[in-house]
GROMACS .gro file of C-alpha atoms in nm:
model
  208
    1MET     CA    1   9.627   6.701  14.267
    2SER     CA    2   9.449   6.373  14.333
    3ARG     CA    3   9.315   6.143  14.065
    4GLU     CA    4   8.952   6.224  14.149
    5ALA     CA    5   9.024   6.595  14.136
    6SER     CA    6   9.197   6.552  13.801
    7LEU     CA    7   8.899   6.361  13.660
    8SER     CA    8   8.659   6.629  13.786
    9PHE     CA    9   8.873   6.897  13.627
   10ILE     CA   10   8.876   6.710  13.293
   11CYS     CA   11   8.498   6.665  13.305
   12ILE     CA   12   8.445   7.034  13.366
   13LEU     CA   13   8.675   7.124  13.078
   14PHE     CA   14   8.481   6.882  12.857
   15CYS     CA   15   8.162   7.066  12.950
   16LEU     CA   16   8.337   7.388  12.852
   17ILE     CA   17   8.401   7.252  12.506
   18SER     CA   18   8.067   7.078  12.449
   19ASN     CA   19   7.844   7.345  12.602
   20SER     CA   20   7.718   7.543  12.305
   21TRP     CA   21   7.452   7.809  12.345
   22LEU     CA   22   7.528   8.024  12.042
   23GLU     CA   23   7.423   7.978  11.682
   24GLU     CA   24   7.683   8.117  11.443
   25LEU     CA   25   7.673   8.101  11.066
   26THR     CA   26   7.847   8.256  10.767
   27PHE     CA   27   7.653   8.230  10.441
   28GLU     CA   28   7.640   8.365  10.086
   29LEU     CA   29   7.355   8.604  10.002
   30GLU     CA   30   7.309   8.635   9.628
   31ASP     CA   31   7.183   8.948   9.455
   32ASN     CA   32   6.804   8.994   9.457
   33GLU     CA   33   6.781   8.725   9.725
   34ARG     CA   34   6.648   8.700  10.080
   35GLN     CA   35   6.730   8.435  10.337
   36CYS     CA   36   6.538   8.379  10.660
   37PHE     CA   37   6.620   8.178  10.971
   38HIS     CA   38   6.375   8.042  11.227
   39GLU     CA   39   6.426   7.993  11.598
   40MET     CA   40   6.188   7.850  11.859
   41ILE     CA   41   6.210   8.070  12.171
   42TYR     CA   42   6.036   8.033  12.503
   43ASN     CA   43   5.859   8.313  12.685
   44GLU     CA   44   6.066   8.571  12.875
   45THR     CA   45   6.391   8.464  12.710
   46LYS     CA   46   6.664   8.717  12.650
   47CYS     CA   47   6.806   8.699  12.298
   48THR     CA   48   7.078   8.878  12.105
   49LEU     CA   49   7.125   8.898  11.730
   50GLU     CA   50   7.458   9.023  11.598
   51PHE     CA   51   7.555   9.037  11.230
   52GLN     CA   52   7.819   9.175  10.997
   53VAL     CA   53   7.855   9.187  10.619
   54ILE     CA   54   8.199   9.050  10.538
   55THR     CA   55   8.226   9.089  10.161
   56GLY     CA   56   8.033   9.227   9.868
   57GLY     CA   57   7.930   9.565   9.732
   58HIS     CA   58   7.913   9.838   9.992
   59TYR     CA   59   7.907   9.579  10.273
   60ASP     CA   60   7.542   9.647  10.352
   61VAL     CA   61   7.228   9.438  10.388
   62ASP     CA   62   6.866   9.474  10.500
   63VAL     CA   63   6.773   9.294  10.823
   64TYR     CA   64   6.442   9.247  11.003
   65LEU     CA   65   6.321   9.037  11.295
   66LYS     CA   66   5.962   8.920  11.357
   67ASP     CA   67   5.790   8.756  11.653
   68PRO     CA   68   5.538   8.465  11.626
   69GLU     CA   69   5.257   8.716  11.556
   70ASN     CA   70   5.454   8.873  11.266
   71LYS     CA   71   5.523   9.186  11.468
   72ILE     CA   72   5.841   9.359  11.356
   73LEU     CA   73   6.087   9.376  11.645
   74TYR     CA   74   6.386   9.500  11.446
   75ASN     CA   75   6.409   9.647  11.098
   76GLU     CA   76   6.718   9.813  10.950
   77LYS     CA   77   6.806   9.905  10.594
   78LYS     CA   78   7.151   9.878  10.437
   79LYS     CA   79   7.340   9.808  10.757
   80GLN     CA   80   7.701   9.691  10.757
   81TYR     CA   81   7.693   9.551  11.109
   82ASP     CA   82   7.479   9.578  11.419
   83SER     CA   83   7.373   9.405  11.740
   84HIS     CA   84   7.017   9.386  11.873
   85THR     CA   85   6.907   9.250  12.213
   86PHE     CA   86   6.545   9.179  12.298
   87VAL     CA   87   6.331   8.978  12.540
   88ALA     CA   88   6.089   8.731  12.384
   89ASN     CA   89   5.750   8.814  12.533
   90LYS     CA   90   5.576   8.532  12.347
   91LYS     CA   91   5.660   8.168  12.306
   92GLY     CA   92   5.687   8.056  11.949
   93GLU     CA   93   5.884   8.075  11.627
   94TYR     CA   94   6.086   8.391  11.572
   95VAL     CA   95   6.211   8.476  11.225
   96PHE     CA   96   6.503   8.697  11.127
   97CYS     CA   97   6.580   8.765  10.761
   98PHE     CA   98   6.868   8.909  10.562
   99SER     CA   99   6.777   9.071  10.232
  100ASN     CA  100   6.995   9.169   9.936
  101GLU     CA  101   6.700   9.243   9.711
  102PHE     CA  102   6.807   9.603   9.655
  103SER     CA  103   7.127   9.485   9.481
  104SER     CA  104   7.104   9.372   9.120
  105PHE     CA  105   7.453   9.234   9.055
  106THR     CA  106   7.660   9.199   9.374
  107HIS     CA  107   7.629   8.915   9.623
  108LYS     CA  108   7.726   8.942   9.989
  109THR     CA  109   7.885   8.721  10.252
  110VAL     CA  110   7.708   8.765  10.584
  111TYR     CA  111   7.805   8.646  10.931
  112PHE     CA  112   7.565   8.633  11.224
  113ASP     CA  113   7.541   8.481  11.569
  114PHE     CA  114   7.217   8.438  11.758
  115GLN     CA  115   7.220   8.392  12.136
  116SER     CA  116   6.907   8.262  12.303
  117GLY     CA  117   6.861   8.227  12.676
  118GLU     CA  118   7.110   8.218  12.957
  119GLU     CA  119   7.428   8.017  12.947
  120ARG     CA  120   7.398   7.672  13.096
  121PRO     CA  121   7.619   7.596  13.398
  122LEU     CA  122   7.949   7.424  13.338
  123SER     CA  123   7.848   7.129  13.553
  124PRO     CA  124   7.514   7.044  13.717
  125GLY     CA  125   7.503   7.178  14.070
  126ILE     CA  126   7.812   7.397  14.045
  127GLY     CA  127   7.769   7.705  14.258
  128ASP     CA  128   7.445   7.579  14.416
  129HIS     CA  129   7.600   7.473  14.744
  130HIS     CA  130   7.628   7.728  15.021
  131THR     CA  131   7.997   7.675  15.077
  132ALA     CA  132   8.272   7.851  14.887
  133LEU     CA  133   8.376   7.719  14.547
  134THR     CA  134   8.657   7.470  14.547
  135MET     CA  135   8.989   7.546  14.382
  136ILE     CA  136   8.896   7.329  14.083
  137GLU     CA  137   8.560   7.502  14.036
  138THR     CA  138   8.718   7.846  14.065
  139THR     CA  139   8.987   7.752  13.812
  140ALA     CA  140   8.729   7.605  13.572
  141LEU     CA  141   8.513   7.917  13.591
  142SER     CA  142   8.817   8.137  13.530
  143ILE     CA  143   8.919   7.928  13.230
  144HIS     CA  144   8.563   7.936  13.100
  145GLU     CA  145   8.543   8.315  13.114
  146SER     CA  146   8.885   8.350  12.951
  147LEU     CA  147   8.787   8.110  12.671
  148LYS     CA  148   8.470   8.308  12.602
  149VAL     CA  149   8.673   8.627  12.568
  150ILE     CA  150   8.926   8.451  12.344
  151ILE     CA  151   8.652   8.308  12.121
  152ASP     CA  152   8.492   8.651  12.087
  153TYR     CA  153   8.825   8.814  11.997
  154GLN     CA  154   8.909   8.538  11.748
  155THR     CA  155   8.571   8.571  11.579
  156HIS     CA  156   8.603   8.946  11.532
  157HIS     CA  157   8.965   8.916  11.416
  158ARG     CA  158   8.863   8.653  11.159
  159LEU     CA  159   8.587   8.882  11.032
  160ARG     CA  160   8.830   9.172  10.999
  161GLU     CA  161   9.080   8.944  10.826
  162LEU     CA  162   8.819   8.826  10.574
  163THR     CA  163   8.709   9.183  10.503
  164SER     CA  164   9.068   9.303  10.461
  165ARG     CA  165   9.154   9.007  10.239
  166GLU     CA  166   8.852   9.074  10.018
  167MET     CA  167   8.952   9.440   9.986
  168ALA     CA  168   9.314   9.346   9.907
  169GLU     CA  169   9.205   9.096   9.640
  170TYR     CA  170   8.971   9.356   9.491
  171LEU     CA  171   9.250   9.615   9.472
  172TYR     CA  172   9.489   9.355   9.331
  173GLU     CA  173   9.239   9.270   9.059
  174ARG     CA  174   9.185   9.635   8.975
  175VAL     CA  175   9.563   9.694   8.955
  176GLN     CA  176   9.599   9.394   8.725
  177TYR     CA  177   9.328   9.522   8.490
  178TRP     CA  178   9.477   9.873   8.493
  179SER     CA  179   9.826   9.738   8.421
  180LEU     CA  180   9.690   9.524   8.137
  181GLY     CA  181   9.510   9.826   7.990
  182GLN     CA  182   9.824  10.039   8.015
  183THR     CA  183  10.027   9.764   7.844
  184ILE     CA  184   9.779   9.740   7.558
  185VAL     CA  185   9.780  10.119   7.512
  186ILE     CA  186  10.161  10.129   7.508
  187VAL     CA  187  10.174   9.848   7.249
  188PHE     CA  188   9.920  10.022   7.024
  189VAL     CA  189  10.103  10.355   7.054
  190ALA     CA  190  10.436  10.189   6.969
  191VAL     CA  191  10.289  10.007   6.668
  192GLY     CA  192  10.118  10.328   6.553
  193GLU     CA  193  10.441  10.526   6.574
  194VAL     CA  194  10.626  10.263   6.372
  195LEU     CA  195  10.356  10.263   6.104
  196VAL     CA  196  10.352  10.643   6.085
  197LEU     CA  197  10.731  10.660   6.054
  198ARG     CA  198  10.733  10.391   5.785
  199ASN     CA  199  10.463  10.585   5.600
  200PHE     CA  200  10.676  10.900   5.604
  201PHE     CA  201  10.983  10.721   5.462
  202SER     CA  202  10.781  10.533   5.199
  203GLU     CA  203  10.635  10.862   5.068
  204LYS     CA  204  10.985  11.011   5.032
  205ARG     CA  205  11.106  10.709   4.827
  206ASP     CA  206  10.806  10.745   4.593
  207ARG     CA  207  10.890  11.109   4.526
  208LEU     CA  208  11.251  11.025   4.434
   0.00000   0.00000   0.00000
């Protein structure tokens, strides 16, 4: 591979890393709280909202999405996870909110990613020429698609890991409390038996 080809390949890989067209966020949603996010979207733009409750309570949350005219495009109650795709028919500020107002004592950890518009090309002009793609362009596109699949798998595996860890820590805490309660009961029973036995023997000595 020539030096120019190597530099082109490195530039394309750099575009792979720096080209971000997703908004992902994991945040804490306290009890009796609602958090909203705003996104400026152009007309006729395809968008996708995906979310999942990672920890807290019954792993559910209320979600709704509004367009610039406050028209409800999506509204779900007590959902654990979901994905919604829509086309923005109006240019303006779209709002999507997560609500935990129905819960009075448990807070949630919520993950979401919001995709707006089509993915930008890896490099300006790639694929526009009428000739076949070069070996470097074909390799870069293949790597790009593979990286997208890997990122998606890693994200979902991390979410499952966080959920499983939260459940394991919850069970561990419950087992600790149960073991502590059992220990206290055993100690009280043992002390009570000793006191009762001493009471029996002390009464016999008084009668003699």
